[in-house]
mmCIF file of C-alpha atoms in Angstrom:
data_model
loop_
_atom_site.group_PDB
_atom_site.id
_atom_site.type_symbol
_atom_site.label_atom_id
_atom_site.label_comp_id
_atom_site.label_asym_id
_atom_site.label_seq_id
_atom_site.Cartn_x
_atom_site.Cartn_y
_atom_site.Cartn_z
ATOM 1 C CA VAL A 1 149.186 102.754 83.652
ATOM 2 C CA PRO A 2 145.822 102.945 85.546
ATOM 3 C CA SER A 3 143.208 105.027 84.086
ATOM 4 C CA PRO A 4 142.118 107.886 85.980
ATOM 5 C CA ALA A 5 138.800 106.091 86.419
ATOM 6 C CA ALA A 6 140.251 103.278 88.259
ATOM 7 C CA LYS A 7 141.980 105.602 90.849
ATOM 8 C CA LEU A 8 138.414 106.875 92.005
ATOM 9 C CA GLY A 9 137.277 105.139 95.372
ATOM 10 C CA GLN A 10 134.262 103.809 96.755
ATOM 11 C CA LEU A 11 131.309 106.019 97.290
ATOM 12 C CA ALA A 12 130.812 106.736 100.956
ATOM 13 C CA ASP A 13 128.514 109.143 103.025
ATOM 14 C CA ALA A 14 129.824 112.921 103.170
ATOM 15 C CA THR A 15 128.075 113.676 106.232
ATOM 16 C CA PRO A 16 126.428 110.996 108.872
ATOM 17 C CA ASP A 17 123.089 110.226 108.109
ATOM 18 C CA THR A 18 120.756 111.105 110.837
ATOM 19 C CA MET A 19 117.176 111.224 111.883
ATOM 20 C CA THR A 20 115.286 113.820 114.155
ATOM 21 C CA LEU A 21 112.377 112.771 116.385
ATOM 22 C CA HIS A 22 110.343 115.157 118.309
ATOM 23 C CA THR A 23 107.896 112.727 120.120
ATOM 24 C CA LYS A 24 108.676 109.821 122.973
ATOM 25 C CA ASP A 25 106.521 107.759 121.115
ATOM 26 C CA ALA A 26 108.523 107.907 117.723
ATOM 27 C CA TYR A 27 111.897 107.502 119.710
ATOM 28 C CA ARG A 28 110.471 104.542 122.011
ATOM 29 C CA LEU A 29 109.136 102.903 118.648
ATOM 30 C CA PHE A 30 112.383 103.180 117.183
ATOM 31 C CA THR A 31 114.787 101.878 120.067
ATOM 32 C CA GLY A 32 112.456 99.304 121.585
ATOM 33 C CA ARG A 33 112.814 98.290 125.284
ATOM 34 C CA PRO A 34 115.143 96.164 126.721
ATOM 35 C CA ALA A 35 114.290 93.270 129.193
ATOM 36 C CA ASP A 36 113.520 93.911 132.695
ATOM 37 C CA GLU A 37 114.104 90.771 134.573
ATOM 38 C CA LYS A 38 112.882 92.527 137.876
ATOM 39 C CA ALA A 39 109.756 93.909 136.704
ATOM 40 C CA LYS A 40 109.157 90.968 134.489
ATOM 41 C CA LEU A 41 109.021 92.593 131.371
ATOM 42 C CA ALA A 42 109.897 91.055 128.304
ATOM 43 C CA PRO A 43 112.203 92.860 125.714
ATOM 44 C CA ILE A 44 110.139 94.846 122.921
ATOM 45 C CA PRO A 45 112.149 95.122 119.536
ATOM 46 C CA GLY A 46 112.090 98.458 118.313
ATOM 47 C CA GLY A 47 112.987 99.788 114.590
ATOM 48 C CA ARG A 48 116.466 99.608 114.871
ATOM 49 C CA ARG A 49 116.287 95.966 115.813
ATOM 50 C CA PHE A 50 113.786 95.372 113.152
ATOM 51 C CA ALA A 51 116.217 97.064 110.764
ATOM 52 C CA ALA A 52 119.546 94.876 111.875
ATOM 53 C CA VAL A 53 117.388 91.869 111.460
ATOM 54 C CA LEU A 54 116.278 92.670 107.996
ATOM 55 C CA LYS A 55 120.049 93.237 107.196
ATOM 56 C CA SER A 56 120.838 89.849 108.463
ATOM 57 C CA ILE A 57 118.106 88.285 106.117
ATOM 58 C CA TRP A 58 119.324 90.528 103.374
ATOM 59 C CA HIS A 59 122.558 88.817 103.230
ATOM 60 C CA LEU A 60 121.038 85.265 103.234
ATOM 61 C CA SER A 61 118.526 86.595 100.218
ATOM 62 C CA ALA A 62 122.441 87.295 98.414
ATOM 63 C CA ASN A 63 122.694 83.409 99.006
ATOM 64 C CA ASP A 64 119.632 82.659 96.609
ATOM 65 C CA ASN A 65 117.615 81.660 100.016
ATOM 66 C CA PRO A 66 114.117 81.993 98.645
ATOM 67 C CA TYR A 67 112.733 81.993 102.543
ATOM 68 C CA ALA A 68 114.872 85.166 102.728
ATOM 69 C CA ASP A 69 113.586 87.013 99.583
ATOM 70 C CA TRP A 70 110.088 86.030 100.660
ATOM 71 C CA ILE A 71 110.155 87.609 104.395
ATOM 72 C CA LEU A 72 112.184 90.702 102.851
ATOM 73 C CA ILE A 73 109.192 90.894 100.341
ATOM 74 C CA ARG A 74 106.577 90.934 103.083
ATOM 75 C CA MET A 75 108.187 93.284 105.449
ATOM 76 C CA TYR A 76 108.991 95.805 102.935
ATOM 77 C CA GLU A 77 105.150 95.569 101.922
ATOM 78 C CA GLY A 78 104.413 95.914 105.420
ATOM 79 C CA LEU A 79 106.376 99.036 105.938
ATOM 80 C CA LEU A 80 104.656 100.313 102.837
ATOM 81 C CA ALA A 81 101.187 99.860 103.525
ATOM 82 C CA ILE A 82 101.594 101.424 107.177
ATOM 83 C CA ARG A 83 103.403 104.798 106.007
ATOM 84 C CA ALA A 84 100.776 104.734 103.066
ATOM 85 C CA SER A 85 97.865 104.469 105.880
ATOM 86 C CA LEU A 86 99.821 107.301 107.754
ATOM 87 C CA GLY A 87 100.143 109.610 104.360
ATOM 88 C CA ARG A 88 96.669 109.377 104.370
ATOM 89 C CA VAL A 89 95.481 110.331 107.719
ATOM 90 C CA ILE A 90 98.269 113.102 107.630
ATOM 91 C CA ALA A 91 96.938 114.493 104.194
ATOM 92 C CA ALA A 92 93.491 114.607 105.327
ATOM 93 C CA ARG A 93 94.547 116.571 108.354
ATOM 94 C CA GLU A 94 96.693 118.868 106.970
ATOM 95 C CA GLU A 95 93.341 119.549 104.370
ATOM 96 C CA ALA A 96 91.378 120.543 107.353
ATOM 97 C CA PHE A 97 94.372 122.670 108.864
ATOM 98 C CA ASP A 98 94.101 124.513 105.149
ATOM 99 C CA LEU A 99 90.776 124.766 105.201
ATOM 100 C CA LEU A 100 90.923 126.485 108.998
ATOM 101 C CA LYS A 101 93.569 128.962 107.467
ATOM 102 C CA ARG A 102 91.292 130.101 104.768
ATOM 103 C CA LYS A 103 88.572 130.817 107.357
ATOM 104 C CA GLY A 104 91.083 132.830 109.206
ATOM 105 C CA LEU A 105 92.532 130.500 111.879
ATOM 106 C CA ALA A 106 96.433 129.514 111.003
ATOM 107 C CA LEU A 107 97.533 126.548 113.125
ATOM 108 C CA SER A 108 100.682 124.897 113.361
ATOM 109 C CA VAL A 109 101.990 121.570 113.922
ATOM 110 C CA MET A 110 103.575 121.364 117.133
ATOM 111 C CA ALA A 111 107.405 120.402 117.681
ATOM 112 C CA SER A 112 109.694 119.365 120.564
ATOM 113 C CA ARG A 113 111.733 122.273 121.898
ATOM 114 C CA SER A 114 114.576 119.813 122.373
ATOM 115 C CA PRO A 115 114.072 117.173 119.425
ATOM 116 C CA LYS A 116 116.527 114.152 119.562
ATOM 117 C CA THR A 117 118.695 113.573 116.503
ATOM 118 C CA VAL A 118 119.702 109.851 115.963
ATOM 119 C CA ASP A 119 122.603 108.648 113.917
ATOM 120 C CA LEU A 120 121.574 106.080 111.411
ATOM 121 C CA GLY A 121 124.513 104.402 109.184
ATOM 122 C CA PHE A 122 122.517 101.640 108.104
ATOM 123 C CA ARG A 123 123.967 98.917 105.682
ATOM 124 C CA SER A 124 120.997 98.036 103.855
ATOM 125 C CA PRO A 125 117.897 99.698 102.341
ATOM 126 C CA TYR A 126 115.618 98.372 104.899
ATOM 127 C CA GLY A 127 117.051 100.183 107.870
ATOM 128 C CA TYR A 128 116.488 103.375 105.751
ATOM 129 C CA ALA A 129 112.959 102.405 104.712
ATOM 130 C CA THR A 130 112.313 101.678 108.645
ATOM 131 C CA ALA A 131 113.680 105.057 109.294
ATOM 132 C CA ASP A 132 111.376 106.371 106.521
ATOM 133 C CA LEU A 133 108.375 105.144 108.566
ATOM 134 C CA ILE A 134 109.218 106.229 111.839
ATOM 135 C CA VAL A 135 109.729 109.697 111.011
ATOM 136 C CA GLU A 136 105.886 109.524 109.254
ATOM 137 C CA PHE A 137 105.096 107.990 112.738
ATOM 138 C CA ASP A 138 106.753 110.959 114.375
ATOM 139 C CA TYR A 139 104.955 113.550 112.226
ATOM 140 C CA TYR A 140 101.540 111.698 112.895
ATOM 141 C CA VAL A 141 101.904 111.600 116.530
ATOM 142 C CA ARG A 142 103.044 115.511 116.243
ATOM 143 C CA MET A 143 99.814 116.258 114.623
ATOM 144 C CA ILE A 144 97.729 114.095 116.805
ATOM 145 C CA LYS A 145 98.832 115.766 119.765
ATOM 146 C CA THR A 146 98.158 119.170 117.928
ATOM 147 C CA LEU A 147 94.797 118.267 117.308
ATOM 148 C CA ILE A 148 93.887 117.294 120.930
ATOM 149 C CA HIS A 149 96.151 120.586 122.199
ATOM 150 C CA LYS A 150 94.000 122.679 119.769
ATOM 151 C CA ASP A 151 90.644 121.397 120.791
ATOM 152 C CA ARG A 152 90.351 119.585 117.086
ATOM 153 C CA MET A 153 89.951 116.097 119.107
ATOM 154 C CA SER A 154 89.307 114.738 122.791
ATOM 155 C CA ASP A 155 92.228 113.070 124.602
ATOM 156 C CA GLU A 156 90.658 109.560 124.128
ATOM 157 C CA GLU A 157 90.630 109.785 120.554
ATOM 158 C CA GLY A 158 94.436 111.036 120.084
ATOM 159 C CA ARG A 159 95.688 108.033 122.537
ATOM 160 C CA VAL A 160 93.517 105.318 120.801
ATOM 161 C CA ALA A 161 94.917 107.036 117.085
ATOM 162 C CA ILE A 162 98.555 106.728 118.491
ATOM 163 C CA ARG A 163 98.080 103.397 120.084
ATOM 164 C CA ILE A 164 96.743 101.401 116.972
ATOM 165 C CA VAL A 165 99.617 102.644 114.723
ATOM 166 C CA GLY A 166 102.214 101.826 117.400
ATOM 167 C CA ARG A 167 100.487 98.410 117.689
ATOM 168 C CA ASP A 168 100.530 97.746 114.144
ATOM 169 C CA MET A 169 104.494 98.945 113.767
ATOM 170 C CA ARG A 170 105.390 96.599 116.817
ATOM 171 C CA ALA A 171 103.710 93.703 115.389
ATOM 172 C CA LEU A 172 105.817 94.384 112.112
ATOM 173 C CA PHE A 173 108.843 94.713 114.090
ATOM 174 C CA LEU A 174 108.389 91.537 115.952
ATOM 175 C CA GLU A 175 107.490 89.145 112.844
ATOM 176 C CA PRO A 176 111.145 88.591 111.086
ATOM 177 C CA ILE A 177 112.867 87.892 114.415
ATOM 178 C CA ARG A 178 111.709 84.278 114.347
ATOM 179 C CA TRP A 179 112.893 83.782 110.796
ATOM 180 C CA GLU A 180 116.134 85.372 111.505
ATOM 181 C CA ARG A 181 116.647 82.922 114.354
ATOM 182 C CA HIS A 182 115.961 79.733 112.459
ATOM 183 C CA LEU A 183 117.344 81.067 109.111
ATOM 184 C CA LEU A 184 120.934 81.899 110.841
ATOM 185 C CA ARG A 185 120.784 78.440 112.380
ATOM 186 C CA GLU A 186 123.816 76.415 111.421
ATOM 187 C CA GLU A 187 121.689 73.607 109.958
ATOM 188 C CA LEU A 188 119.877 76.010 107.749
ATOM 189 C CA LEU A 189 122.119 78.415 107.077
ATOM 190 C CA PRO A 190 123.378 76.882 103.636
ATOM 191 C CA LEU A 191 119.786 77.108 102.243
ATOM 192 C CA SER A 192 119.441 77.748 98.838
ATOM 193 C CA ARG A 193 117.167 77.142 95.984
ATOM 194 C CA GLY A 194 119.568 74.322 94.767
ATOM 195 C CA ASP A 195 118.116 72.362 97.373
ATOM 196 C CA PHE A 196 114.988 71.917 95.680
ATOM 197 C CA LEU A 197 116.162 70.846 92.697
ATOM 198 C CA PRO A 198 116.023 67.000 92.337
ATOM 199 C CA THR A 199 119.971 66.984 91.793
ATOM 200 C CA ALA A 200 119.953 68.441 95.644
ATOM 201 C CA ASP A 201 122.032 65.896 97.885
ATOM 202 C CA GLU A 202 120.221 64.512 101.218
ATOM 203 C CA LYS A 203 121.413 67.601 103.302
ATOM 204 C CA GLY A 204 119.782 69.909 100.767
ATOM 205 C CA ARG A 205 116.605 68.054 101.318
ATOM 206 C CA GLN A 206 116.779 67.995 104.822
ATOM 207 C CA ARG A 207 117.041 71.772 104.712
ATOM 208 C CA VAL A 208 114.063 71.853 102.630
ATOM 209 C CA ARG A 209 111.837 69.830 104.636
ATOM 210 C CA ALA A 210 113.134 71.923 107.766
ATOM 211 C CA ALA A 211 112.184 75.252 106.274
ATOM 212 C CA VAL A 212 108.856 74.101 104.881
ATOM 213 C CA ALA A 213 107.817 72.628 108.347
ATOM 214 C CA LEU A 214 108.590 75.944 110.186
ATOM 215 C CA PHE A 215 107.601 78.676 107.409
ATOM 216 C CA GLY A 216 105.096 76.664 104.991
ATOM 217 C CA GLU A 217 105.624 76.620 101.128
ATOM 218 C CA VAL A 218 107.641 79.408 99.495
ATOM 219 C CA PRO A 219 104.799 81.359 97.065
ATOM 220 C CA ARG A 220 105.702 80.092 93.328
ATOM 221 C CA ARG A 221 106.105 83.815 92.334
ATOM 222 C CA VAL A 222 108.687 84.433 94.900
ATOM 223 C CA PHE A 223 110.832 81.057 94.407
ATOM 224 C CA THR A 224 111.095 81.999 90.488
ATOM 225 C CA GLY A 225 112.136 85.553 90.831
ATOM 226 C CA ALA A 226 108.649 86.744 89.107
ATOM 227 C CA GLU A 227 108.241 88.686 92.669
#
């Protein structure tokens, strides 16, 4: 007779996960931009594409692919670094708001009259880490535009502040696409740490040579699993 515990189903979301954005800057950064042949504009990958790419690479990591581990570590560190930088700026601005409030001037951070709510439904933790960064950027943009509107910052200063962070995020979103394109090729798809061993067959050694030529040597700490 099956135990009561055996009858328990898998965990699933009780309600859909969503992300609510107030600024066009953050929404565009999440959705990216498709290619426009007429205007001769190349596509710009957004956070959604970035999350999908990392999910594909995450599956390769389960196959003991050290290059998948390496790029996942790098991308996660990149996400955390940008988020930490945004957090420091936001905290400093909020402190300035608190100081004004103590003096008698209470300012609120502006919000959209009609924010956009996006369903997430990511299949990997990297998708949620990406959404976390997009939401933080959205609040950062709201903060900057509030400072401009309420005469605490010039238009030019505000545009530069938003543009610099947006540029860094787009550069991060672009980086793993090349890795995915090569690592998912039929020749490299089976790559694993076993290919680096002396007992590897010729095909395994060929995969290693191709990967090293494309991406360089895997750091030892990543290869051994220490990192």
